[in-house]
Amino acid sequence: QSALTQPASVSGSPGQSITISCTGSNTDIGGYDYVSWYQQKPGKAPKLVIYGVNNRPSGVSNRFSGSKSGITASLTISGLQAEDEADYYCSSYTTYSSNWVFGGGTRLTVL
Amino acid sequence: QVQLVQSGAELKKPGASVKVSCTTSGYTFNDYYMHWVRQAPGQGLEWMGRINPKSGGTYKAQKFQGRITLTSEPSINTHYMELTTLTSDDTAIYYCARWDTSLLTGDYWGQGTLVTVSS
């Protein structure tokens, strides 16, 4: 069982917006603004698309945005494109000694 | 540019051990912790442990205590993860991921190493 909870799947049509939620606790998401999101395509390593709740690394499309409220973080992808189809994982800094926890992942299907 | 290059795929028998390497370039080796994460087939990401290359200090997930060894060799900019007493449940892709202490996240990942445990 993952420390952070995500929906198993979401879907949307090209051009639409989707939001993926990620729920944790006060020892991770609720306690720090260090939520990250990763995109993973088949056969590839995870790729950082959001860090620090709502910051995008260089080269990541501005269609990706993040937010947080209490113990729940969200990833929004606007203007969905076929290339966005992938698994998305949230993660957070945590007070536990591991310092890093993950969500179980959400499969995004672009219809 | 930052690169993390891992060793190749491994096929191991139950009870054996595996040692995966992660060779880094493009940054100062001792300035960043390295975490190890694995992903079983069709499953999510599972955190395994981390190492501070400057001190050699490690912290490992309770699940792997006694079976995992994390080491670093600064002279060749390489990290290692060794897992012993393998079972079929250890069949997975193993990743190294650099931990950025200002972003407090893993910013760069290796390409992954597939470890298959089968008799």
Tab-separated table of C-alpha atoms in Angstrom:
chain	number	residue	atom	x	y	z
A	1	GLN	CA	0.000	0.000	0.000
A	2	SER	CA	1.422	3.354	-1.088
A	3	ALA	CA	1.830	6.200	1.357
A	4	LEU	CA	0.055	8.621	-1.008
A	5	THR	CA	-3.315	7.839	-2.614
A	6	GLN	CA	-4.054	8.472	-6.291
A	7	PRO	CA	-6.937	7.374	-8.513
A	8	ALA	CA	-6.026	4.347	-10.603
A	9	SER	CA	-7.051	5.947	-13.872
A	10	VAL	CA	-8.328	9.097	-15.502
A	11	SER	CA	-9.187	9.865	-19.086
A	12	GLY	CA	-9.920	12.808	-21.297
A	13	SER	CA	-10.303	13.816	-24.908
A	14	PRO	CA	-7.755	15.837	-26.842
A	15	GLY	CA	-7.991	19.502	-25.953
A	16	GLN	CA	-9.709	18.908	-22.638
A	17	SER	CA	-8.219	19.376	-19.175
A	18	ILE	CA	-7.822	16.677	-16.570
A	19	THR	CA	-6.843	16.742	-12.921
A	20	ILE	CA	-5.171	13.968	-10.928
A	21	SER	CA	-5.417	14.077	-7.157
A	22	CYS	CA	-2.915	12.818	-4.601
A	23	THR	CA	-3.846	12.531	-0.936
A	24	GLY	CA	-1.338	12.148	1.852
A	25	SER	CA	-1.081	13.248	5.463
A	26	ASN	CA	0.324	15.967	7.676
A	27	THR	CA	3.708	14.229	7.707
A	28	ASP	CA	4.139	14.637	3.967
A	29	ILE	CA	1.916	16.680	1.643
A	30	GLY	CA	0.213	18.567	4.440
A	31	GLY	CA	3.464	19.510	6.140
A	32	TYR	CA	5.654	20.642	3.247
A	33	ASP	CA	5.484	22.367	-0.115
A	34	TYR	CA	7.656	19.702	-1.685
A	35	VAL	CA	5.223	17.769	-3.838
A	36	SER	CA	6.507	16.442	-7.140
A	37	TRP	CA	4.877	14.753	-10.090
A	38	TYR	CA	6.450	12.303	-12.506
A	39	GLN	CA	5.381	11.190	-15.950
A	40	GLN	CA	6.296	7.657	-16.963
A	41	LYS	CA	5.821	6.301	-20.454
A	42	PRO	CA	6.088	2.581	-21.258
A	43	GLY	CA	9.612	1.279	-20.989
A	44	LYS	CA	10.982	4.590	-19.749
A	45	ALA	CA	12.179	5.977	-16.443
A	46	PRO	CA	9.993	8.467	-14.599
A	47	LYS	CA	10.418	12.068	-15.740
A	48	LEU	CA	9.979	15.004	-13.384
A	49	VAL	CA	7.226	17.323	-14.638
A	50	ILE	CA	6.357	19.293	-11.477
A	51	TYR	CA	8.375	20.012	-8.335
A	52	GLY	CA	7.769	22.178	-5.315
A	53	VAL	CA	3.982	21.825	-5.769
A	54	ASN	CA	3.706	24.042	-8.854
A	55	ASN	CA	7.088	24.501	-10.530
A	56	ARG	CA	7.990	23.118	-13.926
A	57	PRO	CA	11.514	21.988	-14.828
A	58	SER	CA	12.996	23.520	-17.927
A	59	GLY	CA	11.539	21.962	-21.046
A	60	VAL	CA	8.255	20.818	-19.532
A	61	SER	CA	5.180	22.172	-21.254
A	62	ASN	CA	3.234	24.925	-19.501
A	63	ARG	CA	0.149	22.776	-20.009
A	64	PHE	CA	1.269	21.001	-16.828
A	65	SER	CA	0.459	22.704	-13.523
A	66	GLY	CA	0.263	21.695	-9.884
A	67	SER	CA	-1.499	22.827	-6.754
A	68	LYS	CA	-2.021	21.803	-3.151
A	69	SER	CA	-4.683	22.230	-0.511
A	70	GLY	CA	-4.155	20.725	2.911
A	71	ILE	CA	-3.128	17.116	2.537
A	72	THR	CA	-4.166	16.833	-1.110
A	73	ALA	CA	-2.097	17.806	-4.132
A	74	SER	CA	-3.287	17.952	-7.722
A	75	LEU	CA	-1.765	17.794	-11.172
A	76	THR	CA	-3.681	19.468	-13.983
A	77	ILE	CA	-2.922	18.919	-17.642
A	78	SER	CA	-4.662	21.351	-19.952
A	79	GLY	CA	-5.124	21.066	-23.688
A	80	LEU	CA	-4.666	17.300	-23.576
A	81	GLN	CA	-2.559	15.812	-26.338
A	82	ALA	CA	-2.067	12.217	-27.368
A	83	GLU	CA	1.548	12.417	-26.195
A	84	ASP	CA	0.348	13.035	-22.623
A	85	GLU	CA	-0.893	9.450	-22.363
A	86	ALA	CA	1.245	7.930	-19.611
A	87	ASP	CA	1.350	6.906	-15.961
A	88	TYR	CA	1.657	9.763	-13.491
A	89	TYR	CA	3.090	9.436	-9.997
A	90	CYS	CA	2.956	11.965	-7.204
A	91	SER	CA	5.628	12.092	-4.534
A	92	SER	CA	6.366	14.181	-1.480
A	93	TYR	CA	9.081	14.940	0.981
A	94	THR	CA	8.218	13.338	4.312
A	95	THR	CA	9.310	13.666	7.907
A	96	TYR	CA	9.981	9.940	8.000
A	97	SER	CA	13.601	8.938	7.597
A	98	SER	CA	13.066	7.812	4.028
A	99	ASN	CA	12.402	11.481	3.170
A	100	TRP	CA	10.541	10.407	0.012
A	101	VAL	CA	7.138	8.796	-0.504
A	102	PHE	CA	5.221	7.942	-3.667
A	103	GLY	CA	1.655	7.562	-4.771
A	104	GLY	CA	0.438	4.391	-6.410
A	105	GLY	CA	0.254	5.985	-9.852
A	106	THR	CA	-2.542	7.084	-12.184
A	107	ARG	CA	-2.898	5.928	-15.771
A	108	LEU	CA	-3.970	8.736	-18.071
A	109	THR	CA	-5.745	7.681	-21.227
A	110	VAL	CA	-6.287	10.190	-24.007
A	111	LEU	CA	-9.454	9.115	-25.779
B	1	GLN	CA	24.484	17.629	-18.561
B	2	VAL	CA	23.543	15.358	-15.688
B	3	GLN	CA	23.511	11.664	-16.565
B	4	LEU	CA	22.900	8.526	-14.563
B	5	VAL	CA	23.795	5.347	-16.440
B	6	GLN	CA	22.928	2.014	-14.895
B	7	SER	CA	24.323	-1.441	-15.490
B	8	GLY	CA	22.605	-3.936	-17.768
B	9	ALA	CA	19.825	-6.416	-17.221
B	10	GLU	CA	20.403	-9.385	-14.921
B	11	LEU	CA	18.929	-12.867	-14.731
B	12	LYS	CA	19.327	-14.463	-11.332
B	13	LYS	CA	18.241	-17.682	-9.672
B	14	PRO	CA	16.278	-17.632	-6.417
B	15	GLY	CA	18.588	-17.240	-3.450
B	16	ALA	CA	21.247	-15.408	-5.425
B	17	SER	CA	22.381	-11.788	-5.069
B	18	VAL	CA	22.484	-8.934	-7.554
B	19	LYS	CA	24.556	-5.769	-7.613
B	20	VAL	CA	23.360	-2.863	-9.743
B	21	SER	CA	25.588	0.092	-10.544
B	22	CYS	CA	24.694	3.702	-11.279
B	23	THR	CA	27.466	5.758	-12.875
B	24	THR	CA	26.970	9.501	-12.730
B	25	SER	CA	28.325	12.473	-14.634
B	26	GLY	CA	27.666	16.173	-15.075
B	27	TYR	CA	27.600	17.174	-11.404
B	28	THR	CA	29.660	17.036	-8.208
B	29	PHE	CA	29.218	13.483	-6.977
B	30	ASN	CA	29.401	14.147	-3.247
B	31	ASP	CA	26.880	17.000	-3.318
B	32	TYR	CA	23.793	14.845	-3.922
B	33	TYR	CA	22.250	11.904	-2.149
B	34	MET	CA	21.249	8.936	-4.304
B	35	HIS	CA	17.994	7.070	-3.801
B	36	TRP	CA	17.062	3.643	-5.115
B	37	VAL	CA	13.532	2.885	-6.273
B	38	ARG	CA	12.114	-0.248	-7.836
B	39	GLN	CA	9.104	-1.048	-9.962
B	40	ALA	CA	7.690	-4.549	-10.226
B	41	PRO	CA	5.988	-5.479	-13.519
B	42	GLY	CA	2.800	-3.473	-13.923
B	43	GLN	CA	3.184	-1.954	-10.477
B	44	GLY	CA	4.018	1.433	-8.980
B	45	LEU	CA	7.219	2.905	-7.615
B	46	GLU	CA	8.627	1.479	-4.392
B	47	TRP	CA	11.281	3.367	-2.415
B	48	MET	CA	14.156	1.155	-1.267
B	49	GLY	CA	16.832	3.307	0.312
B	50	ARG	CA	19.210	6.225	0.059
B	51	ILE	CA	22.881	7.006	0.530
B	52	ASN	CA	24.855	10.131	1.341
B	53	PRO	CA	27.983	9.708	-0.783
B	54	LYS	CA	29.987	12.176	1.285
B	55	SER	CA	29.569	10.290	4.559
B	56	GLY	CA	28.548	6.864	3.314
B	57	GLY	CA	25.541	7.037	5.588
B	58	THR	CA	22.503	5.083	4.449
B	59	TYR	CA	18.850	4.607	5.294
B	60	LYS	CA	16.907	1.632	3.995
B	61	ALA	CA	13.253	0.723	3.895
B	62	GLN	CA	12.259	-1.644	6.676
B	63	LYS	CA	11.101	-4.153	4.074
B	64	PHE	CA	14.664	-4.599	2.769
B	65	GLN	CA	16.592	-4.402	6.040
B	66	GLY	CA	19.185	-7.149	6.172
B	67	ARG	CA	19.063	-7.800	2.427
B	68	ILE	CA	20.138	-4.492	0.865
B	69	THR	CA	23.526	-2.811	0.804
B	70	LEU	CA	24.063	0.670	-0.614
B	71	THR	CA	27.561	1.891	-1.349
B	72	SER	CA	29.262	4.700	-3.234
B	73	GLU	CA	32.635	4.931	-4.949
B	74	PRO	CA	33.447	8.638	-5.414
B	75	SER	CA	36.674	7.914	-7.306
B	76	ILE	CA	34.613	6.599	-10.229
B	77	ASN	CA	31.384	8.559	-9.601
B	78	THR	CA	29.432	5.354	-9.130
B	79	HIS	CA	26.776	4.162	-6.724
B	80	TYR	CA	25.868	0.525	-6.074
B	81	MET	CA	22.806	-1.298	-4.796
B	82	GLU	CA	23.194	-4.947	-3.792
B	83	LEU	CA	20.194	-7.092	-2.937
B	84	THR	CA	20.658	-10.587	-1.523
B	85	THR	CA	18.526	-13.708	-1.065
B	86	LEU	CA	16.493	-12.926	-4.148
B	87	THR	CA	13.010	-14.341	-4.713
B	88	SER	CA	10.628	-14.052	-7.631
B	89	ASP	CA	9.036	-11.103	-5.823
B	90	ASP	CA	12.253	-9.161	-6.443
B	91	THR	CA	11.734	-9.285	-10.206
B	92	ALA	CA	11.536	-5.602	-11.063
B	93	ILE	CA	13.183	-2.642	-12.725
B	94	TYR	CA	15.580	-0.967	-10.325
B	95	TYR	CA	16.228	2.770	-10.647
B	96	CYS	CA	18.723	5.134	-9.114
B	97	ALA	CA	17.488	8.704	-8.684
B	98	ARG	CA	19.502	11.773	-7.717
B	99	TRP	CA	18.053	13.688	-4.758
B	100	ASP	CA	18.190	17.459	-5.056
B	101	THR	CA	18.496	18.898	-1.561
B	102	SER	CA	17.062	22.271	-2.566
B	103	LEU	CA	14.091	20.932	-4.494
B	104	LEU	CA	13.702	18.035	-2.047
B	105	THR	CA	12.865	15.618	-4.821
B	106	GLY	CA	14.480	13.220	-7.229
B	107	ASP	CA	15.336	15.255	-10.274
B	108	TYR	CA	17.343	12.891	-12.479
B	109	TRP	CA	16.832	9.156	-12.860
B	110	GLY	CA	18.863	6.352	-14.338
B	111	GLN	CA	17.419	4.408	-17.250
B	112	GLY	CA	16.595	1.455	-15.017
B	113	THR	CA	17.998	-2.062	-14.663
B	114	LEU	CA	15.733	-5.064	-15.139
B	115	VAL	CA	16.425	-7.810	-12.638
B	116	THR	CA	14.641	-11.072	-13.335
B	117	VAL	CA	14.611	-13.794	-10.693
B	118	SER	CA	13.731	-17.179	-12.101
B	119	SER	CA	14.808	-20.768	-11.704
